[in-house]
Amino acid sequence: MTEPETRGFPELKPVDAPPELDRFVSAVRRLQDLAVSTNPPGDTWIAATEQIERACAELEQHVVADVHAPAGRATKLAGLGSPLLPPWTVTAYGADGVTMEGEFRRFHVGGNMAVHGGVIPLFYDWHFGMVVSAAGRPISRTAYLHVEYRAVTPIDTPLISRGRIERLDGRKAFLTATMTDPDGTVLSEATGLMIKLLPHQP
């Protein structure tokens, strides 16, 4: 029996997400920003928590497997429609590389209004996955990811990141990416290795 190209992963295809998802994820992102930037009195915390708990109870009735949830597969939405990912969108997608544009927000601050150092590798790991997909490579896992921080990454600022495959070596794809600000200042650079999975590898 021939092993499918998904290598044991569920086959995830881009979906046309319902328009309501865009508004919902935008609201969740706003909630994330507010959760780390406000200091209301105790009764406001309680009231807000109760509203969130009611929303969770309503959504829990509709939990589905990952292959059926549109979040993370909505390619036309910022962050693929997933609150886990920063609100960036793909602006160029092809075998020669992937360009992404977007910004980081208050939720992503690590200190002194700069983007948390750990958020940036998360972004690059996602970006590299998009590069591998655009190149038509099979399902791959990250073997390593190295980030060099060149300058402080600001929030609420339009940024751009360009990534591509540097070279291929059998199952291995070596990748690079660079993030810049509107003036072209290099904020960070990343290199990584993505390895194509063997049959039955998780």
GROMACS .gro file of N, CA, C and O in nm, residues 98 123-124 127-128 131 146 161-164 175-179 186 188-192:
model
   88
   98VAL      N    1   0.841   3.285  -0.003
   98VAL     CA    2   0.714   3.337   0.052
   98VAL      C    3   0.741   3.470   0.121
   98VAL      O    4   0.833   3.480   0.203
  123PHE      N    5   0.690   3.304   1.491
  123PHE     CA    6   0.657   3.355   1.359
  123PHE      C    7   0.741   3.288   1.250
  123PHE      O    8   0.688   3.244   1.147
  124TYR      N    9   0.872   3.277   1.272
  124TYR     CA   10   0.958   3.220   1.170
  124TYR      C   11   0.927   3.071   1.146
  124TYR      O   12   0.937   3.022   1.033
  127HIS      N   13   0.643   3.079   0.922
  127HIS     CA   14   0.687   3.126   0.791
  127HIS      C   15   0.760   3.015   0.715
  127HIS      O   16   0.735   2.993   0.595
  128PHE      N   17   0.848   2.945   0.783
  128PHE     CA   18   0.922   2.836   0.717
  128PHE      C   19   0.828   2.725   0.672
  128PHE      O   20   0.847   2.663   0.567
  131VAL      N   21   0.688   2.836   0.352
  131VAL     CA   22   0.789   2.826   0.245
  131VAL      C   23   0.797   2.683   0.193
  131VAL      O   24   0.798   2.659   0.072
  146HIS      N   25   1.715   2.887   1.408
  146HIS     CA   26   1.809   2.980   1.470
  146HIS      C   27   1.771   3.123   1.431
  146HIS      O   28   1.751   3.152   1.313
  161SER      N   29   0.848   4.020   0.597
  161SER     CA   30   0.943   3.909   0.613
  161SER      C   31   0.948   3.830   0.483
  161SER      O   32   0.844   3.795   0.426
  162ARG      N   33   1.069   3.805   0.437
  162ARG     CA   34   1.088   3.729   0.313
  162ARG      C   35   1.165   3.602   0.345
  162ARG      O   36   1.274   3.609   0.404
  163GLY      N   37   1.111   3.488   0.305
  163GLY     CA   38   1.174   3.361   0.333
  163GLY      C   39   1.184   3.275   0.209
  163GLY      O   40   1.102   3.285   0.117
  164ARG      N   41   1.285   3.190   0.205
  164ARG     CA   42   1.304   3.102   0.090
  164ARG      C   43   1.386   2.981   0.130
  164ARG      O   44   1.448   2.977   0.238
  175LEU      N   45   1.652   2.666   0.512
  175LEU     CA   46   1.576   2.786   0.482
  175LEU      C   47   1.636   2.910   0.547
  175LEU      O   48   1.706   2.901   0.649
  176THR      N   49   1.606   3.025   0.489
  176THR     CA   50   1.645   3.152   0.546
  176THR      C   51   1.527   3.249   0.536
  176THR      O   52   1.442   3.236   0.449
  177ALA      N   53   1.525   3.347   0.626
  177ALA     CA   54   1.423   3.451   0.622
  177ALA      C   55   1.476   3.576   0.691
  177ALA      O   56   1.561   3.567   0.781
  178THR      N   57   1.427   3.690   0.646
  178THR     CA   58   1.468   3.819   0.702
  178THR      C   59   1.346   3.906   0.724
  178THR      O   60   1.260   3.917   0.636
  179MET      N   61   1.338   3.968   0.841
  179MET     CA   62   1.229   4.059   0.875
  179MET      C   63   1.281   4.202   0.878
  179MET      O   64   1.387   4.229   0.939
  186VAL      N   65   1.690   4.584   0.901
  186VAL     CA   66   1.678   4.443   0.935
  186VAL      C   67   1.657   4.428   1.085
  186VAL      O   68   1.740   4.472   1.166
  188SER      N   69   1.552   4.112   1.230
  188SER     CA   70   1.598   3.978   1.268
  188SER      C   71   1.617   3.895   1.142
  188SER      O   72   1.561   3.925   1.037
  189GLU      N   73   1.699   3.792   1.157
  189GLU     CA   74   1.723   3.697   1.049
  189GLU      C   75   1.713   3.557   1.107
  189GLU      O   76   1.750   3.534   1.222
  190ALA      N   77   1.663   3.465   1.027
  190ALA     CA   78   1.646   3.328   1.075
  190ALA      C   79   1.699   3.228   0.974
  190ALA      O   80   1.693   3.251   0.853
  191THR      N   81   1.752   3.120   1.026
  191THR     CA   82   1.789   3.005   0.944
  191THR      C   83   1.725   2.883   1.008
  191THR      O   84   1.704   2.877   1.129
  192GLY      N   85   1.692   2.786   0.925
  192GLY     CA   86   1.627   2.668   0.979
  192GLY      C   87   1.646   2.547   0.891
  192GLY      O   88   1.688   2.557   0.776
   0.00000   0.00000   0.00000
